[in-house]
Coordinates of C-alpha atoms in Angstrom, one line a residue:
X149 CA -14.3 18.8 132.3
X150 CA -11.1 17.1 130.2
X151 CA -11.2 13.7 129.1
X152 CA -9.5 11.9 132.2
X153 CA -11.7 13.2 134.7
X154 CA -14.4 12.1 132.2
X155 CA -13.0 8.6 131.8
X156 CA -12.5 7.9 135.6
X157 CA -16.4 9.2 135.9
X158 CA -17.3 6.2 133.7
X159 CA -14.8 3.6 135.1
X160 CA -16.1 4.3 138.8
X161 CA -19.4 3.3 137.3
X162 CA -18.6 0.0 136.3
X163 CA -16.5 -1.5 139.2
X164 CA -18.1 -3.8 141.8
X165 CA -18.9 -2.1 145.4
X166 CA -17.7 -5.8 147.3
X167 CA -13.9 -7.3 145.7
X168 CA -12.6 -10.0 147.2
X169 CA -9.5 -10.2 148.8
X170 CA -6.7 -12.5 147.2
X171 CA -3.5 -12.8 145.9
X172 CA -1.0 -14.4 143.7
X173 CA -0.2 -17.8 144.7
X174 CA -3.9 -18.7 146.0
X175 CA -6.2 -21.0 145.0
X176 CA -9.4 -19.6 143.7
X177 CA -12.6 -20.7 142.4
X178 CA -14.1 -18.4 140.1
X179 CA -17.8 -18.2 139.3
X180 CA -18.4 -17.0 135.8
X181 CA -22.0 -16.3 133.6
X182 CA -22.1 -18.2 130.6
X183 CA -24.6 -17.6 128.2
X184 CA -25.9 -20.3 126.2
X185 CA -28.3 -19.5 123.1
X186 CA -31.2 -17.6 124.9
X187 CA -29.8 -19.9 128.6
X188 CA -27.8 -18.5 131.0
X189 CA -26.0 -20.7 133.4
X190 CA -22.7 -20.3 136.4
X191 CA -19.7 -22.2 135.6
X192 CA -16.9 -22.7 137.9
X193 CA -13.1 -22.6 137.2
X194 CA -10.7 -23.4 139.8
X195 CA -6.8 -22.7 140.2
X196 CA -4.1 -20.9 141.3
X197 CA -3.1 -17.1 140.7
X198 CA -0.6 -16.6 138.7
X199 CA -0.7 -13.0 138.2
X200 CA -2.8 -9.8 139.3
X201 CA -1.9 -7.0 136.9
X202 CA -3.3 -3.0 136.5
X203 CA -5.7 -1.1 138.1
X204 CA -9.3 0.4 139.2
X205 CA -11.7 -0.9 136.2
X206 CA -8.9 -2.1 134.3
X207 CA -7.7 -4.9 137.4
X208 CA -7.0 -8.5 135.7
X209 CA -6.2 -12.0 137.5
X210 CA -4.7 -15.0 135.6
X211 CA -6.0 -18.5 136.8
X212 CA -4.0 -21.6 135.9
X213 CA -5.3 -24.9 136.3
X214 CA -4.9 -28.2 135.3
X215 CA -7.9 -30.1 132.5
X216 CA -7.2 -33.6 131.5
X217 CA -3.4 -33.5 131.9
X218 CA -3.5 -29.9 130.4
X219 CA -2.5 -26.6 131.6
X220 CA -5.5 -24.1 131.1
X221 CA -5.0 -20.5 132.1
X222 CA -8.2 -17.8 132.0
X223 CA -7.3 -14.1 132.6
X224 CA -10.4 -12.6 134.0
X225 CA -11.5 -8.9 134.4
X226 CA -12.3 -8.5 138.8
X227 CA -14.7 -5.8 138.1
X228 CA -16.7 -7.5 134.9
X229 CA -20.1 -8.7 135.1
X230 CA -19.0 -12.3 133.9
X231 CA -17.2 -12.6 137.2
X232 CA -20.2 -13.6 139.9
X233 CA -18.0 -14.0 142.5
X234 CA -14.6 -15.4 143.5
X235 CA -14.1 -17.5 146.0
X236 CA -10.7 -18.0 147.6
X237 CA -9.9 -21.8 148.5
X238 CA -6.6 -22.2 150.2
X239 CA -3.5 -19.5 150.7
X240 CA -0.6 -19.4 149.3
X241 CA 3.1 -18.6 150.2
X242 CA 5.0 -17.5 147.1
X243 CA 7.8 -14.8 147.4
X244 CA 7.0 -12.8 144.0
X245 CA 4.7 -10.8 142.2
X246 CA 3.9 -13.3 139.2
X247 CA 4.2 -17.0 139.4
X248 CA 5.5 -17.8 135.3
X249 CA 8.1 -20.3 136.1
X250 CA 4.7 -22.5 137.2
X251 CA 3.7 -22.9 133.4
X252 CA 6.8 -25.2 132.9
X253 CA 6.0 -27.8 135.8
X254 CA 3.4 -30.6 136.1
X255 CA 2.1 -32.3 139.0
X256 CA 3.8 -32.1 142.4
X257 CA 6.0 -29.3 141.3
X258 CA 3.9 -27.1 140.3
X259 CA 2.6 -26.6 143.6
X260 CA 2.6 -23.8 145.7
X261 CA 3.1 -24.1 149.8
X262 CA 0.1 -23.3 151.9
X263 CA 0.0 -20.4 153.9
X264 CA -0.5 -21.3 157.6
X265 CA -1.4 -18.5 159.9

């Protein structure tokens, strides 16, 4: 057995059975595990996808949102323990793969259209 086959072993360990489905230009709200001294507690972030980037155990998502008049962006790993559970808020129609031209707008132009199906 060579190292790859030994390395994808592993990483099919570690990812979740249940992803959720989602893209760029939703709106999410993520459920994360925060551990406080010997507490452990669930702590929600919501906002919009900016990117989802690489694959299997390695899969990324980028959340922007907007604190106190202040962009905040959180990459999270889909397939860490951290992640509870993602929950997908509204749709959204955007026409590319990575939504960076968002970072340089505040309030109503930073928003992305709604998907209606």
């Amino acid at each position: 057995m060579n190292a790859t086959e030994i390395i994808r072993k592993i990483e099919a360990e570690q990812m979740k059975e249940t992803v959720p489905e989602f893209r760029v230009g939703d709106t999410v709200r993520v459920h994360a595990k925060i551990k406080e001294g010997n507490r452990e507690r669930i702590q929600v972030f919501e906002g919009i996808v900016l990117k989802k980037q690489g694959q299997s155990s390695r899969e990324t998502f980028t959340v922007r949102k907007f604190s106190n008049g202040v962009g905040v962006e959180k990459t999270w790993p889909l397939h860490s323990p951290i992640v509870e559970k993602v929950d997908v808020v509204r749709r959204g129609k955007v026409r590319r793969a990575k939504l960076n031209y968002l970072r340089g707008r505040v309030g109503k132009r930073a928003k992305v259209k709604e998907l209606v199906k």
